[in-house]
Short mmCIF file of C-alpha atoms in Angstrom, two decimals:
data_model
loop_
_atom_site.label_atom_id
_atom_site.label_comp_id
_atom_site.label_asym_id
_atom_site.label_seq_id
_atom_site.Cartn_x
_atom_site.Cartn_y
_atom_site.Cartn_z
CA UNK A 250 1.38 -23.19 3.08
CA UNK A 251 3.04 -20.21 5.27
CA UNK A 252 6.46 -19.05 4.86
CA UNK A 253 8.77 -18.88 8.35
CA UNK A 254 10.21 -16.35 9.48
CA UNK A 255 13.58 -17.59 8.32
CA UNK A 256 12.50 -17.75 5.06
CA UNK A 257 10.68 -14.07 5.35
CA UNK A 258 13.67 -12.28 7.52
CA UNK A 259 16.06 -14.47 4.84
CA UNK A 260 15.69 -11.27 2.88
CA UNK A 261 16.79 -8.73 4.88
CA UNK A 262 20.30 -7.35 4.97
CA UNK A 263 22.18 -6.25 8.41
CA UNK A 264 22.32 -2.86 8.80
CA UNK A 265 25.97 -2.09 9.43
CA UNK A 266 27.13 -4.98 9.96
CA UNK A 267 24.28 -6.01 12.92
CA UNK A 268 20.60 -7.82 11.88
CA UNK A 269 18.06 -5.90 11.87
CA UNK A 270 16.16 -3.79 14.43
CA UNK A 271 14.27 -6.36 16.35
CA UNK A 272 10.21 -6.58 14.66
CA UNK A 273 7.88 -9.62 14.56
CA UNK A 274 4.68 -10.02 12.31
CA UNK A 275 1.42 -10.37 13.71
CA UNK A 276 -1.69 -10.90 12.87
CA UNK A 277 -3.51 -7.65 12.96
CA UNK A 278 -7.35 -8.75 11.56
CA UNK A 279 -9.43 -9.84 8.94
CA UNK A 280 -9.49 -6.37 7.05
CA UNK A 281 -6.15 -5.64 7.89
CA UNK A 282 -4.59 -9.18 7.73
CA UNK A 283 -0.80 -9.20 9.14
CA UNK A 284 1.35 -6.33 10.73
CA UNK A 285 4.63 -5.58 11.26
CA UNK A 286 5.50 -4.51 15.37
CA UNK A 287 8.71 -2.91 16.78
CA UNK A 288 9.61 -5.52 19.70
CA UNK A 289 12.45 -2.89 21.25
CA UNK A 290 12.37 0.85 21.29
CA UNK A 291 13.62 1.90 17.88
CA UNK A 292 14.81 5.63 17.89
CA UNK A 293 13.77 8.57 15.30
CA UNK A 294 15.90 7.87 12.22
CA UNK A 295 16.99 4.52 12.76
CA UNK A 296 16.99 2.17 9.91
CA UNK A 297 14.91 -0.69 10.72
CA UNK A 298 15.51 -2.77 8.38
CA UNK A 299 17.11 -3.33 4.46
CA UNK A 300 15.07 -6.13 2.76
CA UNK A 301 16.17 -7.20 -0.86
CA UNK A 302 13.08 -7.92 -2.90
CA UNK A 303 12.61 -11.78 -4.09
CA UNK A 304 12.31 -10.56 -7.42
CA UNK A 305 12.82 -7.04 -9.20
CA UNK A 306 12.16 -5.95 -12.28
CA UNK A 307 12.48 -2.86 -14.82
CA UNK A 308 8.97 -1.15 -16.46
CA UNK A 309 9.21 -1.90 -19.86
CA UNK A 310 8.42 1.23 -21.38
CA UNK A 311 11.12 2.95 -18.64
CA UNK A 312 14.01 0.71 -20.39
CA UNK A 313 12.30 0.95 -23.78
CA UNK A 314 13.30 4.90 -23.42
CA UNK A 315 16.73 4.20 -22.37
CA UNK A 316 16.71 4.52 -18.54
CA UNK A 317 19.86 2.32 -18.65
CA UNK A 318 19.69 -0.13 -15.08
CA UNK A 319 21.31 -3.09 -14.12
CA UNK A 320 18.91 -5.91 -15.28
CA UNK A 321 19.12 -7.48 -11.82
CA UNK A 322 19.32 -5.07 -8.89
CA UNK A 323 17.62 -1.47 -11.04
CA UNK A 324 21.19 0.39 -10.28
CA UNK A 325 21.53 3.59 -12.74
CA UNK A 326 24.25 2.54 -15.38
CA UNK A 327 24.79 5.81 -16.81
CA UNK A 328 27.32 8.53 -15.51
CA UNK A 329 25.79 11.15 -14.18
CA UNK A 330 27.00 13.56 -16.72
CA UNK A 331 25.52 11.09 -19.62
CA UNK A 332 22.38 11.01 -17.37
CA UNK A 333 22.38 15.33 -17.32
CA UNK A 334 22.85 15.17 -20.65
CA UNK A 335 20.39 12.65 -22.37
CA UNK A 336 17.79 13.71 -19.76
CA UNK A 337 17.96 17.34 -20.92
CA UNK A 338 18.79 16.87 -24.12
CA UNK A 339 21.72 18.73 -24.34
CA UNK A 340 24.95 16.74 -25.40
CA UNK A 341 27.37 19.19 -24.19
CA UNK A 342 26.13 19.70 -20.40
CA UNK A 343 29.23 19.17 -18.02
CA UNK A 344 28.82 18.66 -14.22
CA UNK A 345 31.32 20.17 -11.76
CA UNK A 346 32.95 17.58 -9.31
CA UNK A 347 32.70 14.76 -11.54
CA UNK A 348 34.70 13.40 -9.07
CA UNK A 349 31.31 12.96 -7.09
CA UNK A 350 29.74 10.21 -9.35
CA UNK A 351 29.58 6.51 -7.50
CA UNK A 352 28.84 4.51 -11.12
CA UNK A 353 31.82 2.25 -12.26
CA UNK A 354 31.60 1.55 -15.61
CA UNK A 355 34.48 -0.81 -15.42
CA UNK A 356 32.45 -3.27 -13.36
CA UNK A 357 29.60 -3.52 -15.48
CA UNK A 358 29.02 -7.00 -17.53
CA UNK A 359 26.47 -7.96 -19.71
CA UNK A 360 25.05 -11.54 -20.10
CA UNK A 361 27.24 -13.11 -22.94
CA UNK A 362 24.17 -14.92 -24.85
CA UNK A 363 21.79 -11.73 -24.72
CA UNK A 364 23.92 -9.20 -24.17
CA UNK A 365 21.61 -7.53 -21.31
CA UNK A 366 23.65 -5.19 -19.26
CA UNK A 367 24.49 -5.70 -15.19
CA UNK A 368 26.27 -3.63 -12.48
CA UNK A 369 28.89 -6.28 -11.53
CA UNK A 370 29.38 -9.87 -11.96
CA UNK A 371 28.06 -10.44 -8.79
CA UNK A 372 24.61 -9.44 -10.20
CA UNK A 373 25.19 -11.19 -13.24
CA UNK A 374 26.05 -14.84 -11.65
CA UNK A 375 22.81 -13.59 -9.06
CA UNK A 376 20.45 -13.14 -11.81
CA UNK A 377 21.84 -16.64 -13.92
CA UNK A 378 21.35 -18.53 -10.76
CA UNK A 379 17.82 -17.24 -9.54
CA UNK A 380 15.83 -16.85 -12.86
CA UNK A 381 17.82 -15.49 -15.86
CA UNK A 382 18.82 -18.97 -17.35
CA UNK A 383 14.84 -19.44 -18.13
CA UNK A 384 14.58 -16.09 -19.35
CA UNK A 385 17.63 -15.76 -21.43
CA UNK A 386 16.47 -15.31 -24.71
CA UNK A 387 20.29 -15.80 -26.35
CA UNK A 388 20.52 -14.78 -29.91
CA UNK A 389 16.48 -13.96 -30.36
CA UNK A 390 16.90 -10.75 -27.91
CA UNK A 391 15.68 -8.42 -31.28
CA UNK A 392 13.52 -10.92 -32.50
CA UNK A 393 9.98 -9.76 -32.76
CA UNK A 394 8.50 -13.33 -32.44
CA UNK A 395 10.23 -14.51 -29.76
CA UNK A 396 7.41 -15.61 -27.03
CA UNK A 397 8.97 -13.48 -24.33
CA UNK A 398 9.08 -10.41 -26.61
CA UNK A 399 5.84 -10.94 -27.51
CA UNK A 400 4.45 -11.13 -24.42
CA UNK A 401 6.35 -7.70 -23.74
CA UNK A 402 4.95 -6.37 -26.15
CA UNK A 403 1.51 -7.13 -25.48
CA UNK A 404 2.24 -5.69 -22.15
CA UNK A 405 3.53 -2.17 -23.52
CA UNK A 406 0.17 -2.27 -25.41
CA UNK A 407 -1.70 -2.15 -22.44
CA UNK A 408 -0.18 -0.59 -19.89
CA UNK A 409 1.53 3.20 -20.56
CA UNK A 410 3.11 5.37 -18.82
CA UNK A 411 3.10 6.28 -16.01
CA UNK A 412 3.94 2.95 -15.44
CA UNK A 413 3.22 1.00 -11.90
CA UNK A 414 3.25 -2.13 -12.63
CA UNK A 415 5.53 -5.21 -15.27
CA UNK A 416 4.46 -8.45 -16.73
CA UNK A 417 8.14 -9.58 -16.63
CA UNK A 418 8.16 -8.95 -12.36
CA UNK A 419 5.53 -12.07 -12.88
CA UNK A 420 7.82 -13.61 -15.57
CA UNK A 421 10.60 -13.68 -13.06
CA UNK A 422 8.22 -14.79 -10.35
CA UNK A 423 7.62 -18.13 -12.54
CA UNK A 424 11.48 -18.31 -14.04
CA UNK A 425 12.49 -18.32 -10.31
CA UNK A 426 10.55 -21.59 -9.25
CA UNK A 427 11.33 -23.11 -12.51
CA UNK A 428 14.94 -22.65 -11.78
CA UNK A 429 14.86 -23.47 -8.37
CA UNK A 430 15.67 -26.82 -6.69
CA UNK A 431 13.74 -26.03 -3.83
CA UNK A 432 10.70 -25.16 -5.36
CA UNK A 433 8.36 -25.34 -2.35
CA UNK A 434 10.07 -22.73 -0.88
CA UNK A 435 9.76 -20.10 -3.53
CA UNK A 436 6.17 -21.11 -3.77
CA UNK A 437 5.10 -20.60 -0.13
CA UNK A 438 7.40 -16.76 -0.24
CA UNK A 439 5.16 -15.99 -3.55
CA UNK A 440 1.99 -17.25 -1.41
CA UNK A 441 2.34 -14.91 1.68
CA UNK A 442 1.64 -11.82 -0.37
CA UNK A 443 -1.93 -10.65 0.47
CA UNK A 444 -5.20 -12.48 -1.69
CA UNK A 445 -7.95 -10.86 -2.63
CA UNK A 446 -11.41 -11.54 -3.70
CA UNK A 447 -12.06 -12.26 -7.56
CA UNK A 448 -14.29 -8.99 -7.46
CA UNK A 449 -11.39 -6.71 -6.20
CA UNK A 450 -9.04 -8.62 -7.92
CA UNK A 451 -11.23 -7.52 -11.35
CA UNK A 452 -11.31 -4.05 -9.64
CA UNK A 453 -7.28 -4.09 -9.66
CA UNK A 454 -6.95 -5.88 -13.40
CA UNK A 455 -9.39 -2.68 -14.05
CA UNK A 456 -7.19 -0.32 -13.12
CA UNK A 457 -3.79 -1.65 -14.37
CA UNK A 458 -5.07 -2.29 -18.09
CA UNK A 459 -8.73 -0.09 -18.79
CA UNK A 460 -11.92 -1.00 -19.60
CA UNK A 461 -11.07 -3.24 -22.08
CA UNK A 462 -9.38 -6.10 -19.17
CA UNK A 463 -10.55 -9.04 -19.87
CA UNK A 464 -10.17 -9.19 -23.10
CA UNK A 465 -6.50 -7.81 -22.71
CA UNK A 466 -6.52 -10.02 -19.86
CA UNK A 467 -7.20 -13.23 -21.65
CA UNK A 468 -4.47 -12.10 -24.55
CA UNK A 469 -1.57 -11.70 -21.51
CA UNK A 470 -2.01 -14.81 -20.38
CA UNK A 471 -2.02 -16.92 -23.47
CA UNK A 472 1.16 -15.43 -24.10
CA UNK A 473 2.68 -15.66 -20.56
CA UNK A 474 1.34 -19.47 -21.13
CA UNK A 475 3.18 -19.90 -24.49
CA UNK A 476 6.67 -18.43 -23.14
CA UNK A 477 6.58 -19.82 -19.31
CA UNK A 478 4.23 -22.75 -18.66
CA UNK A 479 5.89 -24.44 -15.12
CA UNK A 480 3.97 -27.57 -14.46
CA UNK A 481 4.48 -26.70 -10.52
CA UNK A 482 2.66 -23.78 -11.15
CA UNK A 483 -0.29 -24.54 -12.88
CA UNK A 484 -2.95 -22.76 -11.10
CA UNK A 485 -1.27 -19.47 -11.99
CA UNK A 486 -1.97 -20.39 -15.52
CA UNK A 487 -5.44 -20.33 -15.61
CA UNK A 488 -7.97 -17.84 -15.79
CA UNK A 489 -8.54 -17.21 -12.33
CA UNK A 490 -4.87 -18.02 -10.97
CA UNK A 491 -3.55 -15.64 -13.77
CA UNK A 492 -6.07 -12.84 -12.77
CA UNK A 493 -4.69 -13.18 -9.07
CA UNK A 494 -0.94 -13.32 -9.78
CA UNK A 495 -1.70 -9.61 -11.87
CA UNK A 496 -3.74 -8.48 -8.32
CA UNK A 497 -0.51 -9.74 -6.07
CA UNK A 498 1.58 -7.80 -8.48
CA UNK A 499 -0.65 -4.87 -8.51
CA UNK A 500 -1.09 -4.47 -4.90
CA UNK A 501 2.15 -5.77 -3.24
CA UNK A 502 4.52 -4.42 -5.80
CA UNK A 503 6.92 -1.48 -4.57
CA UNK A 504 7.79 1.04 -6.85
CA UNK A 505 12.01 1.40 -7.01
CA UNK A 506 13.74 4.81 -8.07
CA UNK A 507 17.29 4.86 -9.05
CA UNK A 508 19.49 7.42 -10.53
CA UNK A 509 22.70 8.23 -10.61
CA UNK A 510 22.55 11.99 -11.24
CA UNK A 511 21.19 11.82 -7.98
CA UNK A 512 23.54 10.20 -6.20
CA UNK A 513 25.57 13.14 -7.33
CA UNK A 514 23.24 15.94 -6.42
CA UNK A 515 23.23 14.09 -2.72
CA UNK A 516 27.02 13.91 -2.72
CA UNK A 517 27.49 17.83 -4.24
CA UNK A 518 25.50 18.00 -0.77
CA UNK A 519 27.39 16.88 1.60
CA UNK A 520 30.74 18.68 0.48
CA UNK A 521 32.27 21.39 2.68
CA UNK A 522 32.29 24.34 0.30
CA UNK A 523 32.61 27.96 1.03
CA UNK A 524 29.27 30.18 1.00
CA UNK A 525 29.97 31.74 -2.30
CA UNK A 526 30.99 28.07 -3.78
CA UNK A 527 27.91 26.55 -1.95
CA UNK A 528 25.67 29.47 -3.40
CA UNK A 529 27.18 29.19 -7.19
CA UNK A 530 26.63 24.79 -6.93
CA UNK A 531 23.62 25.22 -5.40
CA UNK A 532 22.39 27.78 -8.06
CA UNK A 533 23.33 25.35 -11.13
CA UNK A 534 22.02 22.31 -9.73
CA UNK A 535 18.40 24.15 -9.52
CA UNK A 536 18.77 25.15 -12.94
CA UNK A 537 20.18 21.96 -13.92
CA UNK A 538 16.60 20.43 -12.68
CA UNK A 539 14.38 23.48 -14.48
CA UNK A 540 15.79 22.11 -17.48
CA UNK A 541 15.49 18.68 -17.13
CA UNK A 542 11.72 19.20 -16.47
CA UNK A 543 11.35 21.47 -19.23
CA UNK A 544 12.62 18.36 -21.57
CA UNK A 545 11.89 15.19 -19.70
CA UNK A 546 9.20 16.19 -17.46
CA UNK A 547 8.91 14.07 -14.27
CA UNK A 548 10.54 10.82 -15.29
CA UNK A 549 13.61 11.45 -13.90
CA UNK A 550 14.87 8.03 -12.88
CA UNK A 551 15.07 4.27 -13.67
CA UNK A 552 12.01 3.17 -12.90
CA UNK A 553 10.78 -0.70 -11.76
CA UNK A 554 8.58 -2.57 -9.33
CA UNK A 555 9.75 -5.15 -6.95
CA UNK A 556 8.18 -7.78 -3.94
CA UNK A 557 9.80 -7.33 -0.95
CA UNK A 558 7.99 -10.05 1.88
CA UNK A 559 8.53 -7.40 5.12
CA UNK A 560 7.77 -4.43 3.50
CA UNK A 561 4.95 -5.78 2.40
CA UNK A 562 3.67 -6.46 5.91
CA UNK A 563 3.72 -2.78 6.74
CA UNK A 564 0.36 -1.14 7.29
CA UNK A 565 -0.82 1.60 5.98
CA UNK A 566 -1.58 5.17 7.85
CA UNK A 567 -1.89 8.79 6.97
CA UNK A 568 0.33 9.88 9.99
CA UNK A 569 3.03 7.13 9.25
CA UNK A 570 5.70 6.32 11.91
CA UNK A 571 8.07 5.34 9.05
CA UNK A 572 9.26 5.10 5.11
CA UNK A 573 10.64 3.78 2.27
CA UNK A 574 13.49 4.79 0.47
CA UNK A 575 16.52 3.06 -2.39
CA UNK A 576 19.19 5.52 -1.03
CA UNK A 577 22.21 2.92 -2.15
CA UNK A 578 20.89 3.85 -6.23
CA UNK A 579 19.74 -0.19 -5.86
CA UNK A 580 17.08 -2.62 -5.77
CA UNK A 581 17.82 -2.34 -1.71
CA UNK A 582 14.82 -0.87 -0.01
CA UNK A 583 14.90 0.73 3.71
CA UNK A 584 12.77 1.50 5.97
CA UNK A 585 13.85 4.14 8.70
CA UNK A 586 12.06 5.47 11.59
CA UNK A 587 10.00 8.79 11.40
CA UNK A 588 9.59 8.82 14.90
CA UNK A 589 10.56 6.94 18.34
CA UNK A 590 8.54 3.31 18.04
CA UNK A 591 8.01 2.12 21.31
CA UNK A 592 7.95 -1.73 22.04
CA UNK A 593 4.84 -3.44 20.84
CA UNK A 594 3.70 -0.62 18.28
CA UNK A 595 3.14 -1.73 14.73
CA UNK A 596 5.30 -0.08 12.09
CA UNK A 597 3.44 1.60 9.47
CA UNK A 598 4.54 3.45 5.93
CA UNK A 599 2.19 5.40 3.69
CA UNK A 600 1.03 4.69 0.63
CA UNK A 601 0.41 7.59 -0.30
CA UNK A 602 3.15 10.70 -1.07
CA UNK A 603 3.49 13.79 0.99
CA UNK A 604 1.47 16.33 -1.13
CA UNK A 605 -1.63 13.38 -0.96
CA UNK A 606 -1.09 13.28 2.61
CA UNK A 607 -2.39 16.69 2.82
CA UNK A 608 -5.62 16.15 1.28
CA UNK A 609 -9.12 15.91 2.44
CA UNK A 610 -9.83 12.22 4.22
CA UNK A 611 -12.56 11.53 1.42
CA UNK A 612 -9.20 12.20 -1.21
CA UNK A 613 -7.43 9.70 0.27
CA UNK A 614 -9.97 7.46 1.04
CA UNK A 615 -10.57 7.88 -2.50
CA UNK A 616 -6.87 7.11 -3.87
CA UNK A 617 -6.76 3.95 -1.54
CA UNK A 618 -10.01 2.72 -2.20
CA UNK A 619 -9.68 2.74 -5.96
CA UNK A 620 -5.94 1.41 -5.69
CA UNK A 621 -5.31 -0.59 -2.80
CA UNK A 622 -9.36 -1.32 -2.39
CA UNK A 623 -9.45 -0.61 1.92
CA UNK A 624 -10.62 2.24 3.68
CA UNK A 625 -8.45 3.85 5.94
CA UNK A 626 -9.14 4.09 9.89
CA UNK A 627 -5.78 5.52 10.67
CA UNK A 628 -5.83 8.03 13.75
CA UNK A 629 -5.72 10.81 11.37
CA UNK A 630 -8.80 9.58 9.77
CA UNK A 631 -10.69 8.95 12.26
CA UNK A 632 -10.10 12.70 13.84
CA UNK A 633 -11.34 13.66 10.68
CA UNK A 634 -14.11 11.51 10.65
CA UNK A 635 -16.79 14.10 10.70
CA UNK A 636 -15.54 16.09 7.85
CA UNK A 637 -18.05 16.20 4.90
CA UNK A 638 -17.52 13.64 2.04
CA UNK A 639 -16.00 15.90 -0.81
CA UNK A 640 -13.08 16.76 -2.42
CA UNK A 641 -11.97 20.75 -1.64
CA UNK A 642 -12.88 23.15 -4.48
CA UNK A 643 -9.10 22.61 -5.54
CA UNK A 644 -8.71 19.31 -5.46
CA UNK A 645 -12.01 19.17 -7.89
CA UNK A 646 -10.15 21.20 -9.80
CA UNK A 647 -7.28 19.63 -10.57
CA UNK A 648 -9.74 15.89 -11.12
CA UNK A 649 -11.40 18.26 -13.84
CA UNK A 650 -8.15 19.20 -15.40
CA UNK A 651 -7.45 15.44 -16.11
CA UNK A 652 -4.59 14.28 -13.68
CA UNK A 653 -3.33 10.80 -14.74
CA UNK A 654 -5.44 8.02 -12.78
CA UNK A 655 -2.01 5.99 -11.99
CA UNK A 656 -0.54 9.27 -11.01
CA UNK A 657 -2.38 8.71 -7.54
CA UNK A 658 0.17 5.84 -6.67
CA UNK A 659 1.72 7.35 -4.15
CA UNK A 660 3.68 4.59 -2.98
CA UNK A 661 4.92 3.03 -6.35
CA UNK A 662 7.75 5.33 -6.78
CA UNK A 663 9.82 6.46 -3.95
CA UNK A 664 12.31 8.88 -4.31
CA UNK A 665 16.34 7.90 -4.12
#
């Protein structure tokens, strides 16, 4: 049951004020499955296309640590002052040009039975119509044994930081064709993310949740059962139809950064200052970041996962020909053009971030293997094709010194 392409390009938002840059999907082949190809010449630093995800949706631990965001679309909530100064943990930082910060408190609204906060109304009516009337918990938001806090619970029991992945991006996923009065429709979007065999869909439940999966596994989705059961949606309550709804959302989901302190830093940018005023804003900003990471570390921003059907179609490749970025401090993802894309040539992003890039083909090979389970034949592969199968002395190095095993996901967070 296949999705059109009005119901896949449905999602995408016209870049000002035009659709998007003409691109078609294709079928690529069986290892690679679809593609995404430029069908006019799109020029170096063109934004292809902006693509709102179906749904969107906060890591738990990320709001649990209050990394205020709109509950629908991820935008930042706090002023970037309050953001500077809960993030280094100094109550009396001030920013110069406060001027400079785009968050407008007097829009926000929260949902009047649970009190969850939004942007604007706009995204408060959006979220009500699409999937927030089934998850409105009303008066039980604090309660403990409330099925859907349970079930979140579980869920931060499981999974800790760094987070890549939410059970409640899969709890919107069923609230949204519960809601919906064309249900088909939502069902056939959800179906044209990629499938996977139940062995590499263990191999992804592995990875998301430890050795300890299917026992974790089984507790999720008795919980997931009691707070969301959807008749239409059956097969995504058993054992195997749960187990690939977690590999769809562990493979297809894109990481979303926003933050409104940067939104500032980018707008302190692009003012016309003189030298000396450029050197002296320039100078605190850096400092203003030394001590963020001396108190925060790297979790900088508000920090959630999404499913975006387009992006989604976009290959893989070390030497990418485009990216991803949230540059409007939203749930609104872009992809712009690293390079001239001639007519016919598929579109591809990286998974991986720039520093991974760099590393030896059996590193990468590695990272995608044990995350996204394909080997890569990208051109820059296959040049290196004949280089030994081994990390570099350094990059052993820093596996010995314990790195994080989700900090290899390149792709799950990309910066604002």
């Amino acid at each position: 049951m296949a999705a059109s392409m009005c119901d896949v390009f449905s999602f995408c938002v016209g870049v000002s004020g035009r659709a998007p840059v003409a691109v078609e999907v294709r079928f690529v082949s069986s290892a690679k499955g679809k593609g995404l190809f430029a069908t006019q010449l799109i020029r170096k630093g063109e934004t292809i296309f902006v693509e709102q995800p179906l749904v969107a949706a906060q890591f738990l631990w990320n709001a649990l640590y209050r990394y205020r965001a709109c509950d629908h679309c991820l935008r930042a909530l706090e002023k970037a002052e309050e953001n500077a100064q809960r993030l280094t943990g100094k109550p009396g930082q001030v920013l110069p040009h406060p001027e400079l910060c785009a968050v407008r408190k007097d829009l926000h609204q929260h949902c009047p039975h649970c009190q969850v906060m939004y942007c604007s109304a706009e995204c408060r009516l959006a979220a009500a119509e699409q999937y927030h009337q089934v998850l409105c918990p009303g008066p039980s938001q604090d309660d403990p044994l409330h099925p859907l806090n349970k079930l979140q619970e579980a869920w931060r029991s499981v999974h800790y930081p760094p987070e890549t992945a939410s059970i409640m991006l899969m709890a919107r996923m069923v609230a949204t064709v519960k809601q919906a009065k064309d249900k088909d429709r939502w069902i056939r979007l959800f179906s044209q993310f990629c499938n996977k065999t139940a062995n590499e869909e263990e191999e992804i439940v592995h990875k998301l949740l430890g050795d300890k999966f299917k026992g974790q596994l089984e507790l999720l989705r008795r919980l997931f059962t009691e707070a969301l059961y959807e008749e239409a949606l059956s097969q995504w309550f058993t054992p195997d139809g749960f187990r690939s709804l977690f590999a769809l959302v562990g493979t297809n989901g894109q990481g979303i950064g926003t933050s409104s302190l940067s939104q500032w830093v980018h707008a302190c940018d692009a003012l016309e200052l003189k030298p000396q005023d450029r050197e002296q804003l320039d100078a605190f900003i850096d400092q203003l970041y030394k001590d963020i990471e001396a108190a925060t570390g790297e979790f900088l921003n508000c920090e959630g996962s999404g499913l975006f059907v387009l992006q989604s179609c976009c290959n893989h490749s070390c030497v990418p020909n485009a990216e991803t970025s949230f540059p409007e401090n939203n749930f609104l993802l872009h992809v712009t053009a690293l390079e001239d894309i001639e007519p016919g040539e598929e579109i591809c992003i990286s998974y991986l971030d720039c520093c991974q890039r760099e590393r030896s083909r059996h590193s990468r090979h590695k990272i995608l293997r044990e995350n996204y389970l394909f080997v890569c034949s990208c051109p820059k592969c296959l040049a290196e094709a004949d280089e030994p199968n081994v990390t570099s002395e350094e990059e052993e190095d820093e596996e010995e010194e314990g790195e994080p095993e989700d900090a290899e996901l390149g792709d799950e967070m990309t910066d604002v």
